[in-house]
Amino acid sequence: MKTLVVAVSTMLTLGLPGPAATQTSPEALDRLFGPIALYPDALLGPMLLSAENPSRIGALSEWLRSHETLKGTALQEAAKASGFTESYVALALFPQVVNTMAEQLEWTTKVGQAFTADRSAVFGSIQRLRIAAKDAGKLKSNAQQSVTTETTASGQPVIVIEPANSQIVYVPQYNPQTVYVPSTVVIQEEDDSDAAVAAGLIGFTAGIALGAAMDNDYY
């Protein structure tokens, strides 16, 4: 298997540093990464790497619109043949995510700049946000995702988000203004994604099948 997502997932877990540059305040980072901090690591990793070159996000979005008939492995192989590198090939299975990143290019650019400048600070922000969502009772394991706490070699606990089924990735939907704070009313679990988001919970889009996990080089 290719090492792209494994390496990024390791950095997400361990908080390994990247190139050092201008620092951004923790509060600003939390606002920037709030909309995606609760994404599964297998999706979040390629998003962060791809955001370092936002112009390619736009190119991938356009390419996907002209290849809507392709799905799964065939889509990924075509994307690779068209010159897209691994992180973009990984994202190709998630056109809604790609289109959102392309439409919000200013935000995507800031994400990429922050990730390039200080990966350790970015991972710290992601962990702060995940802890806040978990403490608020919003981030938990369910049929779509597995939420676990692992311990790094230095003894630091970190929250890891993985697909409950390794062959299917669900993209979470939530309101970053409400998901990180405790609810003031008792909230019941919602099956409907829109209703869950409105209630301050985490909803999910339809699952994206990755195929056999060992056969997909990008996950």
CSV table of C-alpha atoms in Angstrom, one decimal:
chain,number,residue,atom,x,y,z
A,1,MET,CA,0.0,0.0,0.0
A,2,LYS,CA,1.1,3.5,-0.6
A,3,THR,CA,2.3,5.4,2.6
A,4,LEU,CA,0.6,8.8,2.0
A,5,VAL,CA,-2.5,8.4,4.2
A,6,VAL,CA,-0.6,6.2,6.7
A,7,ALA,CA,2.0,8.9,7.2
A,8,VAL,CA,-0.5,11.7,7.6
A,9,SER,CA,-2.6,9.6,10.0
A,10,THR,CA,0.5,9.0,12.0
A,11,MET,CA,1.2,12.8,12.1
A,12,LEU,CA,-2.4,13.4,13.2
A,13,THR,CA,-2.0,10.9,16.0
A,14,LEU,CA,1.5,11.8,17.1
A,15,GLY,CA,1.5,15.5,16.3
A,16,LEU,CA,4.8,15.3,14.4
A,17,PRO,CA,6.1,18.8,13.4
A,18,GLY,CA,6.3,20.1,9.8
A,19,PRO,CA,8.2,23.0,8.4
A,20,ALA,CA,8.4,25.9,10.9
A,21,ALA,CA,7.2,29.4,9.9
A,22,THR,CA,5.0,32.2,11.1
A,23,GLN,CA,2.9,31.2,14.0
A,24,THR,CA,-0.9,31.6,14.1
A,25,SER,CA,-2.8,31.9,17.4
A,26,PRO,CA,-4.5,28.8,18.8
A,27,GLU,CA,-7.8,30.6,18.7
A,28,ALA,CA,-7.4,31.5,15.0
A,29,LEU,CA,-6.4,28.0,14.2
A,30,ASP,CA,-9.4,26.6,16.0
A,31,ARG,CA,-11.7,28.9,14.0
A,32,LEU,CA,-10.0,27.8,10.8
A,33,PHE,CA,-10.1,24.1,11.4
A,34,GLY,CA,-13.4,23.9,13.2
A,35,PRO,CA,-15.3,22.9,10.1
A,36,ILE,CA,-13.1,19.8,9.4
A,37,ALA,CA,-11.5,18.8,12.7
A,38,LEU,CA,-14.1,16.0,13.2
A,39,TYR,CA,-13.5,14.4,9.8
A,40,PRO,CA,-12.1,10.9,9.8
A,41,ASP,CA,-8.3,10.9,9.6
A,42,ALA,CA,-8.3,9.0,6.3
A,43,LEU,CA,-10.1,11.9,4.7
A,44,LEU,CA,-8.6,14.8,6.7
A,45,GLY,CA,-5.1,13.8,5.8
A,46,PRO,CA,-5.5,14.1,2.1
A,47,MET,CA,-7.5,17.3,2.5
A,48,LEU,CA,-4.6,19.0,4.5
A,49,LEU,CA,-2.0,17.8,2.0
A,50,SER,CA,-4.0,18.9,-1.0
A,51,ALA,CA,-4.8,22.3,0.5
A,52,GLU,CA,-1.0,23.1,0.3
A,53,ASN,CA,-1.6,23.6,-3.4
A,54,PRO,CA,-5.1,25.0,-3.7
A,55,SER,CA,-5.0,25.7,-7.4
A,56,ARG,CA,-4.9,21.9,-7.9
A,57,ILE,CA,-8.1,21.6,-5.9
A,58,GLY,CA,-9.8,23.8,-8.5
A,59,ALA,CA,-8.4,21.7,-11.3
A,60,LEU,CA,-9.6,18.5,-9.6
A,61,SER,CA,-13.1,19.9,-9.2
A,62,GLU,CA,-13.3,20.8,-12.9
A,63,TRP,CA,-11.8,17.4,-13.8
A,64,LEU,CA,-14.4,15.6,-11.7
A,65,ARG,CA,-17.2,17.4,-13.4
A,66,SER,CA,-16.1,16.0,-16.7
A,67,HIS,CA,-15.6,12.5,-15.4
A,68,GLU,CA,-18.9,12.0,-13.5
A,69,THR,CA,-19.5,8.6,-15.1
A,70,LEU,CA,-16.4,7.1,-13.4
A,71,LYS,CA,-16.6,5.6,-9.9
A,72,GLY,CA,-14.3,3.9,-7.4
A,73,THR,CA,-11.0,2.5,-8.6
A,74,ALA,CA,-11.6,3.5,-12.2
A,75,LEU,CA,-12.0,7.1,-11.1
A,76,GLN,CA,-8.9,7.0,-9.1
A,77,GLU,CA,-6.8,5.4,-11.8
A,78,ALA,CA,-8.1,8.0,-14.3
A,79,ALA,CA,-7.2,10.9,-11.9
A,80,LYS,CA,-3.7,9.5,-11.5
A,81,ALA,CA,-3.3,9.1,-15.3
A,82,SER,CA,-4.3,12.7,-15.7
A,83,GLY,CA,-1.4,13.8,-13.5
A,84,PHE,CA,-3.0,14.2,-10.1
A,85,THR,CA,-0.7,13.2,-7.2
A,86,GLU,CA,-1.7,10.9,-4.4
A,87,SER,CA,-3.5,13.3,-2.1
A,88,TYR,CA,-5.7,14.5,-4.9
A,89,VAL,CA,-6.4,11.0,-6.1
A,90,ALA,CA,-7.5,10.1,-2.6
A,91,LEU,CA,-9.9,13.0,-2.6
A,92,ALA,CA,-11.3,12.1,-6.0
A,93,LEU,CA,-13.8,9.8,-4.4
A,94,PHE,CA,-15.3,12.7,-2.5
A,95,PRO,CA,-16.5,15.2,-5.1
A,96,GLN,CA,-18.7,17.1,-2.6
A,97,VAL,CA,-15.6,17.7,-0.4
A,98,VAL,CA,-13.5,18.7,-3.4
A,99,ASN,CA,-16.2,21.1,-4.7
A,100,THR,CA,-16.6,22.7,-1.2
A,101,MET,CA,-12.8,23.3,-1.0
A,102,ALA,CA,-12.8,24.7,-4.5
A,103,GLU,CA,-15.8,27.0,-3.8
A,104,GLN,CA,-14.2,28.2,-0.6
A,105,LEU,CA,-10.8,28.7,-2.0
A,106,GLU,CA,-9.8,31.5,0.4
A,107,TRP,CA,-10.5,29.2,3.3
A,108,THR,CA,-8.7,26.3,1.6
A,109,THR,CA,-5.7,28.5,0.9
A,110,LYS,CA,-5.5,29.5,4.6
A,111,VAL,CA,-5.7,25.9,5.6
A,112,GLY,CA,-2.9,25.0,3.3
A,113,GLN,CA,-0.8,27.9,4.5
A,114,ALA,CA,-1.3,27.0,8.2
A,115,PHE,CA,-0.5,23.3,7.5
A,116,THR,CA,2.7,24.3,5.6
A,117,ALA,CA,3.8,26.7,8.3
A,118,ASP,CA,3.3,24.6,11.4
A,119,ARG,CA,1.9,21.1,11.2
A,120,SER,CA,2.3,20.5,14.9
A,121,ALA,CA,0.2,23.6,15.7
A,122,VAL,CA,-2.5,22.4,13.2
A,123,PHE,CA,-2.6,18.9,14.8
A,124,GLY,CA,-2.8,20.6,18.2
A,125,SER,CA,-5.8,22.5,17.1
A,126,ILE,CA,-7.5,19.4,15.7
A,127,GLN,CA,-7.0,17.6,19.0
A,128,ARG,CA,-8.3,20.6,21.0
A,129,LEU,CA,-11.4,20.7,18.9
A,130,ARG,CA,-12.0,16.9,19.1
A,131,ILE,CA,-11.6,17.0,22.8
A,132,ALA,CA,-14.1,19.8,23.0
A,133,ALA,CA,-16.6,17.9,20.8
A,134,LYS,CA,-16.2,14.8,22.8
A,135,ASP,CA,-16.5,16.6,26.2
A,136,ALA,CA,-19.7,18.2,24.8
A,137,GLY,CA,-21.1,14.7,24.1
A,138,LYS,CA,-21.2,15.3,20.4
A,139,LEU,CA,-18.2,13.2,19.2
A,140,LYS,CA,-18.7,9.5,19.8
A,141,SER,CA,-18.5,6.1,18.1
A,142,ASN,CA,-21.5,5.0,16.0
A,143,ALA,CA,-22.4,3.1,12.9
A,144,GLN,CA,-20.5,5.5,10.7
A,145,GLN,CA,-17.3,6.2,12.7
A,146,SER,CA,-15.0,4.8,15.4
A,147,VAL,CA,-13.7,7.3,18.0
A,148,THR,CA,-10.9,6.1,20.1
A,149,THR,CA,-8.3,7.6,22.4
A,150,GLU,CA,-4.7,6.4,21.8
A,151,THR,CA,-1.5,7.3,23.7
A,152,THR,CA,1.6,8.5,21.9
A,153,ALA,CA,5.1,7.4,22.8
A,154,SER,CA,5.4,10.5,24.9
A,155,GLY,CA,2.4,9.6,26.9
A,156,GLN,CA,0.0,12.1,25.3
A,157,PRO,CA,-3.6,11.0,24.7
A,158,VAL,CA,-4.9,11.8,21.3
A,159,ILE,CA,-8.4,11.2,19.8
A,160,VAL,CA,-8.4,9.2,16.5
A,161,ILE,CA,-11.4,9.1,14.2
A,162,GLU,CA,-11.7,6.2,11.8
A,163,PRO,CA,-14.5,4.7,9.7
A,164,ALA,CA,-16.5,2.1,11.6
A,165,ASN,CA,-16.2,0.0,8.4
A,166,SER,CA,-12.8,0.3,6.8
A,167,GLN,CA,-14.3,0.0,3.4
A,168,ILE,CA,-16.8,2.9,3.8
A,169,VAL,CA,-16.1,6.5,4.7
A,170,TYR,CA,-18.9,8.8,5.8
A,171,VAL,CA,-18.3,12.5,5.6
A,172,PRO,CA,-19.6,14.2,8.8
A,173,GLN,CA,-21.8,17.2,8.7
A,174,TYR,CA,-22.1,19.6,11.6
A,175,ASN,CA,-22.3,23.2,12.7
A,176,PRO,CA,-18.9,24.3,14.0
A,177,GLN,CA,-20.6,27.0,16.0
A,178,THR,CA,-22.6,24.5,18.1
A,179,VAL,CA,-20.9,21.1,17.9
A,180,TYR,CA,-18.0,22.1,20.2
A,181,VAL,CA,-20.1,23.3,23.1
A,182,PRO,CA,-22.5,21.5,25.5
A,183,SER,CA,-26.1,21.6,24.5
A,184,THR,CA,-28.4,23.5,26.8
A,185,VAL,CA,-31.3,21.1,26.2
A,186,VAL,CA,-31.5,17.3,26.1
A,187,ILE,CA,-30.8,16.1,22.5
A,188,GLN,CA,-31.9,12.8,21.2
A,189,GLU,CA,-29.9,11.0,18.5
A,190,GLU,CA,-31.1,11.8,15.0
A,191,ASP,CA,-31.1,9.5,12.0
A,192,ASP,CA,-31.7,12.4,9.6
A,193,SER,CA,-28.4,14.3,8.9
A,194,ASP,CA,-30.1,17.7,8.5
A,195,ALA,CA,-32.0,17.3,11.8
A,196,ALA,CA,-28.8,16.2,13.6
A,197,VAL,CA,-26.9,19.3,12.4
A,198,ALA,CA,-29.9,21.5,13.4
A,199,ALA,CA,-29.8,19.9,16.8
A,200,GLY,CA,-26.1,20.6,17.3
A,201,LEU,CA,-25.1,17.0,16.6
A,202,ILE,CA,-23.0,15.4,13.9
A,203,GLY,CA,-24.9,14.1,10.8
A,204,PHE,CA,-23.4,12.1,7.9
A,205,THR,CA,-23.6,12.1,4.2
A,206,ALA,CA,-24.1,8.8,2.3
A,207,GLY,CA,-21.2,6.5,2.7
A,208,ILE,CA,-18.4,6.5,0.1
A,209,ALA,CA,-17.3,2.9,-0.7
A,210,LEU,CA,-13.5,2.5,-0.9
A,211,GLY,CA,-13.7,-1.1,-2.2
A,212,ALA,CA,-11.6,-3.7,-0.6
A,213,ALA,CA,-9.3,-1.9,1.9
A,214,MET,CA,-6.2,-3.8,0.9
A,215,ASP,CA,-6.9,-3.2,-2.8
A,216,ASN,CA,-7.1,0.6,-2.5
A,217,ASP,CA,-3.7,2.0,-2.6
A,218,TYR,CA,-4.8,5.4,-1.2
A,219,TYR,CA,-6.5,4.3,2.0
